[in-house]
Short mmCIF file of C-alpha atoms in Angstrom, two decimals:
data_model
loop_
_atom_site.label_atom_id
_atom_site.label_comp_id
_atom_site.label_asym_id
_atom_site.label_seq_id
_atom_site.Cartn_x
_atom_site.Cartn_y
_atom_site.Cartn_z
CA UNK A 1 -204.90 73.51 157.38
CA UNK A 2 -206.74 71.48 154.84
CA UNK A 3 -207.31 74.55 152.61
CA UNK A 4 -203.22 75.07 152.84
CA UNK A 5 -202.74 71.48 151.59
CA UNK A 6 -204.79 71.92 148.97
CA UNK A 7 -202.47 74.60 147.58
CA UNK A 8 -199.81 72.39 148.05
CA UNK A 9 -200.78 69.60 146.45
CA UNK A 10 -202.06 71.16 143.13
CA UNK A 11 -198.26 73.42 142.83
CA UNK A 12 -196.79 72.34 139.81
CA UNK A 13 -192.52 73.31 139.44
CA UNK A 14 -190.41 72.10 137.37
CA UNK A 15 -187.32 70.02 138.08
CA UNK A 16 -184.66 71.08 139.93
CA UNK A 17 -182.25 70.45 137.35
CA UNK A 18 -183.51 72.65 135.20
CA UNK A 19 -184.26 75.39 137.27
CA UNK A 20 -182.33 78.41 137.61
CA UNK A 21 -182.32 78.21 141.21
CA UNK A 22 -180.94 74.16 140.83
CA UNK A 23 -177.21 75.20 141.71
CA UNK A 24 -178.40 77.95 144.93
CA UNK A 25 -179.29 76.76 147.45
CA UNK A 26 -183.24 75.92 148.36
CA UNK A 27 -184.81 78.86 149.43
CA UNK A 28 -186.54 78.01 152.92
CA UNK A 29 -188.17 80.44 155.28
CA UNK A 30 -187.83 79.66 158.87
CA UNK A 31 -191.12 81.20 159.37
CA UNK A 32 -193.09 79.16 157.34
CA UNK A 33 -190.91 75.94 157.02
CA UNK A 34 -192.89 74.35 160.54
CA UNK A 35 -196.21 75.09 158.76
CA UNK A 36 -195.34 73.57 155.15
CA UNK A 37 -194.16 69.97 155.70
CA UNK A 38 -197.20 68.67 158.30
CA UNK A 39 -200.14 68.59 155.60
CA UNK A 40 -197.78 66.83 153.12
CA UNK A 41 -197.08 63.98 155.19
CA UNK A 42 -200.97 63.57 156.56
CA UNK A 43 -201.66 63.27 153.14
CA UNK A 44 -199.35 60.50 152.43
CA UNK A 45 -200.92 58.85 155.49
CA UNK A 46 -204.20 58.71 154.63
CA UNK A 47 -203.64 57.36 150.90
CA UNK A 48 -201.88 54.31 152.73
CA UNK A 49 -204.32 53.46 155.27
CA UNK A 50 -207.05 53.52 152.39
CA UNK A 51 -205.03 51.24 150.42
CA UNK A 52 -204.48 48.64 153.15
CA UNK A 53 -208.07 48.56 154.19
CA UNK A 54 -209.16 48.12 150.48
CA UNK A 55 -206.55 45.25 149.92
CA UNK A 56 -208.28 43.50 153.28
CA UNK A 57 -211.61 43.65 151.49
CA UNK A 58 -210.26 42.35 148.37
CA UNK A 59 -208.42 39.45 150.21
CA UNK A 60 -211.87 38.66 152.51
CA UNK A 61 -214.01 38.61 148.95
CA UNK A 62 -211.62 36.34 147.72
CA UNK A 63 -211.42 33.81 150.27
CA UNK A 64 -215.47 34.02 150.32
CA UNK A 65 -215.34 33.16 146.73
CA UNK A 66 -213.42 30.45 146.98
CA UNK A 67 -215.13 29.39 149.45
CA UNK A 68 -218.86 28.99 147.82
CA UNK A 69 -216.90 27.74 144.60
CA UNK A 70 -215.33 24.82 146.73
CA UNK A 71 -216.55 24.45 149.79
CA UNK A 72 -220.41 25.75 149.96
CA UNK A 73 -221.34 23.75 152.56
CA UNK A 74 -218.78 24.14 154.63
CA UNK A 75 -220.39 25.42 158.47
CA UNK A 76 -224.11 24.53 157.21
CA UNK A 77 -225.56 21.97 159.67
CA UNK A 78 -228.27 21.72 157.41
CA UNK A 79 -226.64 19.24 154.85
CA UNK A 80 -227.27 17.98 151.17
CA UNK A 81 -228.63 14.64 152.83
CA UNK A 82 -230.88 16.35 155.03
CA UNK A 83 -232.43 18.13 152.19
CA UNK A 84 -233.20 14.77 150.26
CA UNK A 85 -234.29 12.90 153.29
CA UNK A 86 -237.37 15.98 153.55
CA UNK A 87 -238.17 15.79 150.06
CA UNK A 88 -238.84 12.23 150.49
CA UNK A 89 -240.44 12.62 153.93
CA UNK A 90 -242.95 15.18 152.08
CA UNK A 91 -243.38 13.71 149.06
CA UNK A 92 -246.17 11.62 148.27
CA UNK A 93 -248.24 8.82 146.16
CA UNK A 94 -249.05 10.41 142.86
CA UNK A 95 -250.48 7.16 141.50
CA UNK A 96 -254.30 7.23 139.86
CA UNK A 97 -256.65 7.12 142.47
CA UNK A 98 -254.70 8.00 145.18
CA UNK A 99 -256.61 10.24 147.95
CA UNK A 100 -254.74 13.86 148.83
CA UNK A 101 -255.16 16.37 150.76
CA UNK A 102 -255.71 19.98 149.62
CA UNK A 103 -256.15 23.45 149.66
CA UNK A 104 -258.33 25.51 146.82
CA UNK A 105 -255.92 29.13 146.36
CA UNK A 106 -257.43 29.60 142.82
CA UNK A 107 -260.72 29.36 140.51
CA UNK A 108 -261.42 29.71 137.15
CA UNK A 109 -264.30 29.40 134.52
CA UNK A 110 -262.90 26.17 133.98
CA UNK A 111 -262.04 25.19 137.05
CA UNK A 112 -260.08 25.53 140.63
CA UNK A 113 -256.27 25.47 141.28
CA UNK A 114 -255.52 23.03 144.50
CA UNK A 115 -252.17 23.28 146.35
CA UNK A 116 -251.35 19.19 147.64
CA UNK A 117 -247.73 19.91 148.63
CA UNK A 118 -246.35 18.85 145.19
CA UNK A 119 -243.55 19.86 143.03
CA UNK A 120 -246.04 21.42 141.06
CA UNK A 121 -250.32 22.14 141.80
CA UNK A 122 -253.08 20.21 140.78
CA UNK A 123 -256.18 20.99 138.75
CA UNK A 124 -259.77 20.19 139.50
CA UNK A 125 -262.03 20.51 136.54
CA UNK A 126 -265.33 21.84 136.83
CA UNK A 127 -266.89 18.61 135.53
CA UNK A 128 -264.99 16.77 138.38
CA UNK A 129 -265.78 19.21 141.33
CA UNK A 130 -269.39 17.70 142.16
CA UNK A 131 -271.92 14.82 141.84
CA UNK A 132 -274.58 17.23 140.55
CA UNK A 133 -274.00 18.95 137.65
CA UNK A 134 -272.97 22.65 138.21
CA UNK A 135 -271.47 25.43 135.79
CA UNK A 136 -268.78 27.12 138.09
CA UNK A 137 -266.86 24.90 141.02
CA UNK A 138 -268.18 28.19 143.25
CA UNK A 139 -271.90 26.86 142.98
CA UNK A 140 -270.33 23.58 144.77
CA UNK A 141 -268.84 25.83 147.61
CA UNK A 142 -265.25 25.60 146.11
CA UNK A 143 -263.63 28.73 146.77
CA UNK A 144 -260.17 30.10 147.76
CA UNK A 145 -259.24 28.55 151.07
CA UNK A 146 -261.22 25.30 150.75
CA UNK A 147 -259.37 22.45 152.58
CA UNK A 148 -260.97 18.93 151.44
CA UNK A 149 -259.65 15.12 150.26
CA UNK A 150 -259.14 15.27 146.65
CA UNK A 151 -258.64 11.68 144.41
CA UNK A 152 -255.95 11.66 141.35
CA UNK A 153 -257.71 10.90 138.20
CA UNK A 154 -255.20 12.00 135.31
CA UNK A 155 -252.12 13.45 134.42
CA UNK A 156 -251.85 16.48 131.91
CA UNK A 157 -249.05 16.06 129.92
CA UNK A 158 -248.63 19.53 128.46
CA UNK A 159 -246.93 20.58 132.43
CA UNK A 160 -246.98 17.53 134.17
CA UNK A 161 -249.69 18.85 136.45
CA UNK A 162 -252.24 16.07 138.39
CA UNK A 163 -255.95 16.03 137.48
CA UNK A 164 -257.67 15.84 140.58
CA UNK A 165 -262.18 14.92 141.99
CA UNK A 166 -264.18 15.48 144.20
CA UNK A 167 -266.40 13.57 142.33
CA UNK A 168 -265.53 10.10 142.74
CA UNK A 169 -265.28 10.64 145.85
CA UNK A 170 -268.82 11.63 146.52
CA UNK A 171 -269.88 8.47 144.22
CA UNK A 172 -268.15 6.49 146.95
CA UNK A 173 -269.91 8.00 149.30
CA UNK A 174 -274.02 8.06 147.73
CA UNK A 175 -273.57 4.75 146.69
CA UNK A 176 -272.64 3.80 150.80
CA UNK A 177 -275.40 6.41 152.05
CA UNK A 178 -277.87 4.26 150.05
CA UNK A 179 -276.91 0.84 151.41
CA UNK A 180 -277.36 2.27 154.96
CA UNK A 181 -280.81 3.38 153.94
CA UNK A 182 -281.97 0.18 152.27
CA UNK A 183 -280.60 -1.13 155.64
CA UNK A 184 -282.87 0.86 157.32
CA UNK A 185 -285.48 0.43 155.26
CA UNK A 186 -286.51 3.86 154.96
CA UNK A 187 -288.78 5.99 152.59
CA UNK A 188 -286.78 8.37 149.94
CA UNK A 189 -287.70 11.31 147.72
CA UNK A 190 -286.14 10.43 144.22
CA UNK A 191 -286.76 13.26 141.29
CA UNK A 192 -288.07 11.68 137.95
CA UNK A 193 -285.31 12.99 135.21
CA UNK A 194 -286.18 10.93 132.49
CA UNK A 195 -288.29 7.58 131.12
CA UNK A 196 -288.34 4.78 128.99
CA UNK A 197 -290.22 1.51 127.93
CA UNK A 198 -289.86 -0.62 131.48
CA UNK A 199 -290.03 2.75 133.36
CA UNK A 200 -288.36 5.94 134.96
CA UNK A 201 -284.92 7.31 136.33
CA UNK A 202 -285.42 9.19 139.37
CA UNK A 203 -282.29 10.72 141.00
CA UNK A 204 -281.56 9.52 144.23
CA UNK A 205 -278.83 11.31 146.79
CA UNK A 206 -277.00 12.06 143.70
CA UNK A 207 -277.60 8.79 142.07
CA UNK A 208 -279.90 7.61 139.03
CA UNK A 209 -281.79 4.75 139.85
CA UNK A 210 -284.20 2.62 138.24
CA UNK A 211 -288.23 2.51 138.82
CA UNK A 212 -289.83 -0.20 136.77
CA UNK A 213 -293.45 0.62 136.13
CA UNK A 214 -294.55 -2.71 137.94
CA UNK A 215 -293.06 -0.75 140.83
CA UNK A 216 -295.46 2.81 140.74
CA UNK A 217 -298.31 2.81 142.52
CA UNK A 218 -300.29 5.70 140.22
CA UNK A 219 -301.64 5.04 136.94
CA UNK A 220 -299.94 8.13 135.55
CA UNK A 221 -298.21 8.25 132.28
CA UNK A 222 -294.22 8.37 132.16
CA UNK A 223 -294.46 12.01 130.90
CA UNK A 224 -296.63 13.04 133.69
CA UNK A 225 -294.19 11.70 135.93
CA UNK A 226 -291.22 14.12 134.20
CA UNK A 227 -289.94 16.52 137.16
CA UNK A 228 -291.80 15.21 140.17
CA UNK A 229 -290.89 13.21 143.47
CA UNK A 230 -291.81 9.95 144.19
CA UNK A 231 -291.75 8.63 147.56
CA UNK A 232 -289.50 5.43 146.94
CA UNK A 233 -287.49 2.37 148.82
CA UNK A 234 -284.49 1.10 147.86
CA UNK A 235 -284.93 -2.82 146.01
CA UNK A 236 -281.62 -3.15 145.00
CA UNK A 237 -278.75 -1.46 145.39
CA UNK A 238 -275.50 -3.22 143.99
CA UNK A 239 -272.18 -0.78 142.89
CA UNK A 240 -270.09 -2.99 141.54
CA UNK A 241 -272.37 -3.25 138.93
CA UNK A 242 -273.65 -0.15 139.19
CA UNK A 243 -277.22 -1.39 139.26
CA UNK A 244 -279.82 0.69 141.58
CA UNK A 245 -283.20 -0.50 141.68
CA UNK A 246 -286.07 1.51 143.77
CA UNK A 247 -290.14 0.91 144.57
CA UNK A 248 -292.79 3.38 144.87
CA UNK A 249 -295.26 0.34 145.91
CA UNK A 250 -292.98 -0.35 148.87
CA UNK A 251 -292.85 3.06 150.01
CA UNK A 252 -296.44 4.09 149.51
CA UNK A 253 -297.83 0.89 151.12
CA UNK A 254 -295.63 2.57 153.79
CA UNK A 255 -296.99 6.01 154.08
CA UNK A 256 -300.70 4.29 153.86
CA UNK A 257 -299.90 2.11 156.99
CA UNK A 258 -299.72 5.73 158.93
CA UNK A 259 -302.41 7.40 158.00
CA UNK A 260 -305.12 7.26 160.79
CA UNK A 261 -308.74 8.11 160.60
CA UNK A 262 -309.23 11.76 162.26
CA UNK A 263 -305.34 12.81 161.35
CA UNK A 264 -304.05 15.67 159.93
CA UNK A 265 -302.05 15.66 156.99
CA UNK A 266 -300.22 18.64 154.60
CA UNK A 267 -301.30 18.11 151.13
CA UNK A 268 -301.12 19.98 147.75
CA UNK A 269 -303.85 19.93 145.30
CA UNK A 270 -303.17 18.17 142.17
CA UNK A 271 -305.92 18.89 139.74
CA UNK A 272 -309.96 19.93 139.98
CA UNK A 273 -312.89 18.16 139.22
CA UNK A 274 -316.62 18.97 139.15
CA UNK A 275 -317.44 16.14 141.59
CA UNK A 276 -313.87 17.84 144.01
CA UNK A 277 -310.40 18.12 144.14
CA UNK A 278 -306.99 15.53 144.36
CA UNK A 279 -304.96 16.24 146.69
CA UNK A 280 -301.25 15.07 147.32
CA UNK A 281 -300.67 13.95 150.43
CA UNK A 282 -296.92 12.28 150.18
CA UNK A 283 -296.91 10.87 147.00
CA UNK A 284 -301.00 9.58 147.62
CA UNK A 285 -303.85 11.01 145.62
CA UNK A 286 -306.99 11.74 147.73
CA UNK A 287 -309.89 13.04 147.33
CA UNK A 288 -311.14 15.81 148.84
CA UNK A 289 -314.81 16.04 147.75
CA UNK A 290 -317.22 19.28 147.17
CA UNK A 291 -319.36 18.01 149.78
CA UNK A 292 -316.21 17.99 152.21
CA UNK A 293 -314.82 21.43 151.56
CA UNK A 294 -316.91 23.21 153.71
CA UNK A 295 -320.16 22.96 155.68
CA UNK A 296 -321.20 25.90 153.61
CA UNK A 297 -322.46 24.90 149.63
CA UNK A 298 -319.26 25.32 147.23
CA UNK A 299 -320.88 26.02 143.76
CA UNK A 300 -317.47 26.18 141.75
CA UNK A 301 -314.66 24.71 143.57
CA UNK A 302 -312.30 26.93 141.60
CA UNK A 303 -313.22 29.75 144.06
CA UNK A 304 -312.11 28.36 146.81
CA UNK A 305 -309.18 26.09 145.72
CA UNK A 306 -306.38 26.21 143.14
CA UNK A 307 -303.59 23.28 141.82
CA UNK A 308 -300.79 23.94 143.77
CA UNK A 309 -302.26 25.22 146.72
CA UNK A 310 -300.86 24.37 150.09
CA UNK A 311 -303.08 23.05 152.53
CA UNK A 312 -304.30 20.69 155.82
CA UNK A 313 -306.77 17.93 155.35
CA UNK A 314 -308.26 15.81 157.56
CA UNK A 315 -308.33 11.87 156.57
CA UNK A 316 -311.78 10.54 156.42
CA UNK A 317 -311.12 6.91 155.64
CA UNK A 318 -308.93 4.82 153.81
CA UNK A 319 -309.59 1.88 151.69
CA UNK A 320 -305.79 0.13 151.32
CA UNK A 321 -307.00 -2.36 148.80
CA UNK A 322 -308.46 0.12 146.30
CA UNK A 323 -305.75 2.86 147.66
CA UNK A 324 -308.53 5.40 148.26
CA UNK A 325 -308.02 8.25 150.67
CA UNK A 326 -311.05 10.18 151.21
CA UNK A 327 -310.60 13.73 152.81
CA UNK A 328 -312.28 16.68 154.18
CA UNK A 329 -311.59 20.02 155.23
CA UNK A 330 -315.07 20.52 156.50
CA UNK A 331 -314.71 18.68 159.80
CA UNK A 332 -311.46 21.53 160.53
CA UNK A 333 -314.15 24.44 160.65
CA UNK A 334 -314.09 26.42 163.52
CA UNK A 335 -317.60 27.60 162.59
CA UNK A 336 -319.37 26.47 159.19
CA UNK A 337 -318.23 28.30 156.36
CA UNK A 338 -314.82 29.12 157.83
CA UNK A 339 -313.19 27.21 154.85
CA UNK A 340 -314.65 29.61 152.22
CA UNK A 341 -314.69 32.87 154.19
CA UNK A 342 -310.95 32.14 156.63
CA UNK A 343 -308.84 29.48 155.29
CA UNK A 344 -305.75 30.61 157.37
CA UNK A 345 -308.08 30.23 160.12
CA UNK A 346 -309.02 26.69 159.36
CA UNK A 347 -305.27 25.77 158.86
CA UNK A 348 -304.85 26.84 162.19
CA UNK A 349 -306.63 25.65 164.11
CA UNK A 350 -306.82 22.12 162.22
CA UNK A 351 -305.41 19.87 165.04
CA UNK A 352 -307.01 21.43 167.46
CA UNK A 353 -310.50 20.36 165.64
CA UNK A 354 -309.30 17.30 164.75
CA UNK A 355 -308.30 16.39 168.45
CA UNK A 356 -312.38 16.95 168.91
CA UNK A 357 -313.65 15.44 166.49
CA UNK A 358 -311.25 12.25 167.07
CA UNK A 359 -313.21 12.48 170.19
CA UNK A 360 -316.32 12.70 169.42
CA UNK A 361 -315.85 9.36 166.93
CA UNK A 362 -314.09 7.36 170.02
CA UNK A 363 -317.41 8.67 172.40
CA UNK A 364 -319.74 7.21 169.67
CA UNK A 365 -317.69 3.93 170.23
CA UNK A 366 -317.90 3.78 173.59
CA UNK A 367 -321.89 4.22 173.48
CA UNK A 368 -322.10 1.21 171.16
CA UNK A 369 -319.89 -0.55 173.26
CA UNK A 370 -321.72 -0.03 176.25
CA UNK A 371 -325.14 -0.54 174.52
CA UNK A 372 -323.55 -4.37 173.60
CA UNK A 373 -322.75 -4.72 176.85
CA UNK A 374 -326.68 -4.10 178.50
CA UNK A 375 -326.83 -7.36 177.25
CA UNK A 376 -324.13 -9.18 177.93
CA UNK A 377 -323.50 -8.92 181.82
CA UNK A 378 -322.03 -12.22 182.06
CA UNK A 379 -318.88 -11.22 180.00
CA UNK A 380 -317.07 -10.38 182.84
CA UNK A 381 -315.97 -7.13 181.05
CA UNK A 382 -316.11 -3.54 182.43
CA UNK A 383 -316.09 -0.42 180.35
CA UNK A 384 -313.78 2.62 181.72
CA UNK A 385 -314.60 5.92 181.82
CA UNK A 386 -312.53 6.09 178.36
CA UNK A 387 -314.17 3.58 176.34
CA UNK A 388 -311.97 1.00 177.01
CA UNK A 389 -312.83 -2.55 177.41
CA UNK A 390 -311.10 -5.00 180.25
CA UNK A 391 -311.64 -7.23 182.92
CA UNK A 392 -313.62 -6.77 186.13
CA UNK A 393 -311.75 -4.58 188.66
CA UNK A 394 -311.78 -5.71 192.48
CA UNK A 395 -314.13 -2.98 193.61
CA UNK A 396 -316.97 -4.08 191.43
CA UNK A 397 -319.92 -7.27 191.42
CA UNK A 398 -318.59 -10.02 190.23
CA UNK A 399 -322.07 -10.28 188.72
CA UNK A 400 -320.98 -7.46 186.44
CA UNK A 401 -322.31 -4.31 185.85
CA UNK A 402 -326.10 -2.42 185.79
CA UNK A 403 -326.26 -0.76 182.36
CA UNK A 404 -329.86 -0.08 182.55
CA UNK A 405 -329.05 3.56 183.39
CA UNK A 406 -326.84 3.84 179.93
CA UNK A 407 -329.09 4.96 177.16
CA UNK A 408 -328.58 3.68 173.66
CA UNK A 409 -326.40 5.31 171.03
CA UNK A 410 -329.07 6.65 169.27
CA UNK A 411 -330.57 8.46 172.18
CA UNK A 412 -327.54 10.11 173.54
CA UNK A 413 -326.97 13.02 171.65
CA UNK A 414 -324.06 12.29 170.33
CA UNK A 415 -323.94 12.48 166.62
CA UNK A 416 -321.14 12.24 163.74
CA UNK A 417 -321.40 15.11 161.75
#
């Protein structure tokens, strides 16, 4: 069928008026008149129902354009109000110094990107990313993802963008860390960074602070104070003003108040002498001398020690009004000679030697005790079994004690090596 209206639709004729045939009449065949006229009409058909379907689409186009041009809004429940009312709900303070919220999505050499929910992102340079000085904001831990409280600082002008720190905002917070600690009165380590005429800058959590020279306990020069850590308390501390004052006397009279006859202590050796070697022990020089290194002879020191080794010491005495600390590493010997031949063995077994010789020194003073006692009955003192003096317990004379049986200090036996 199709392939027979195909053959009628392309058959050109001319008109009937001028056609030979124009005054006959048409020449039909019954046969093939039923077959002829179907696929002309279909045609027809189809070509209108096309038209009328394309003239619905124009018409629905049109009324959606006219629409949007007049009437956009028109059905939306989300209105032009409501979309003002959350830019203002989600806008914020953009004033200088202003605290925001935000979230790192980008670094640079120069810096990090931070997304604060603005019309536009913010900037933090490197120089404003952390306290200490760094070269990249990644050596600070700022990195893609990081969600922190940033402060406004600046507006560039070239794209309206903010300027954003974490700096200030970790001033804030070192200058309120240090009040707590003067507070608390507690002992610091502060890095020397620099010197002058009165004395040195040591940093202090993040902060420089001032150490007059009235205020160091050494005797060192200001260069050989360059690069090391003081032990220090806070004098003053004042931020308005931005005045921070510290002592090394304060915290060193400290540290000496501690230190114990018969304790162990970490130290580092400082320098070597012929006489024996200073040791650090928290910001205190002692002195551990070659008579005290080992029960063995040391001949050279320098064989058995170095400056900058690491190692446990055993405090001697301590004179607090000449500062003198005097040491020993000998009393720590498992078995003499130990020192030279096993120092790890020595370090090891330090307390445990120092528990014994503590005592063997708190024996000796309960000897003498008792020996002062043989005389004096009529104290009404007793002596426990620990070397501790106190009054007469119910169970005993009150006439006091018999310490005819105790022998003398000197005849015991017991000896401080």
């Amino acid at each position: 069928m199709a392939s027979l209206a195909q053959q009628f639709t392309g058959l050109r004729c001319s008109p009937l008026s001028s056609s030979r045939f124009s005054k006959s009449k048409p020449f039909y065949s019954k046969r093939t008149h039923k077959h002829t006229l179907f696929p002309i009409v279909s045609a027809v058909a189809i070509s209108n129902a096309q038209t009328k379907e394309r003239a619905e689409l124009k018409k629905l186009f049109e009324d959606a354009y006219e629409r949007c041009r007049t009437t956009p809004l028109e059905g939306v429940p989300f209105t032009l109000d409501d979309f003002n009312a959350a830019l203002e709900k989600y806008d914020f303070n953009a004033e200088i110094g202003t605290k925001v919220k935000g979230t790192v999505f980008k670094t640079d050499n120069n810096g990090a990107l931070v997304d604060i929910t603005a019309k536009s992102s913010a900037y933090l340079p490197v120089q404003e990313a952390c306290i200490h000085k760094i070269k990249h904001v990644e050596d600070a831990g700022i990195v893609p993802g990081l969600k922190d409280e940033f402060v406004i600082i600046g507006e560039n002008e070239v794209d309206d963008s903010l300027i954003l720190s974490l700096r200030s905002i970790q001033y804030e917070l070192a200058w309120e860390r240090c009040r707590q600690l003067q507070t608390e009165d507690v002992v610091v380590k502060g890095k020397v960074v620099s010197a002058n005429k009165g004395g040195v800058v040591a940093v202090v959590e993040g902060l420089r602070g001032f150490v007059p020279f009235s205020q160091i306990s050494s005797k060192s020069t200001a260069e050989d104070l360059i690069e090391r850590e003081l032990p220090l308390k806070f004098v003053e501390v004042d931020e308005e003003q931005s005045r921070l004052v510290l002592s090394n006397r304060k915290a060193m009279a400290d540290s000496q108040a501690q230190l114990g006859i018969g304790s162990v202590v970490i130290g580092t050796v400082q320098s070597l002498k012929p006489y024996g070697a200073f040791i650090d022990i928290g910001g205190i020089n002692g002195l551990l001398h070659v008579s005290q290194i080992s029960h063995d002879r040391v001949s050279d020191i320098a064989t058995v020690l170095q400056p900058g080794d690491t190692l446990k010491v055993m405090i001697l005495s301590h004179d607090r009004e000449r500062g003198r600390v005097s040491l020993s590493t000998k009393k720590l010997e498992p078995t003499p000679g130990d020192m030279i031949r096993n120092p790890k063995l020595v370090f090891e077994k330090a307390e445990e030697m120092a528990q014994t010789f503590r005592q063997r020194i708190a024996q000796a003073e309960a000897m003498a005790r008792a020996d002062m006692l043989r005389f004096q009955p009529e104290s009404g003192l007793t002596l426990s079994s620990d070397g501790i003096l106190g009054p007469l317990t119910s169970d005993l004379p009150a006439e006091g004690l018999d310490l005819t049986d105790v022998p003398p200090a000197e005849e015991s036996g017991l000896t401080v090596a």
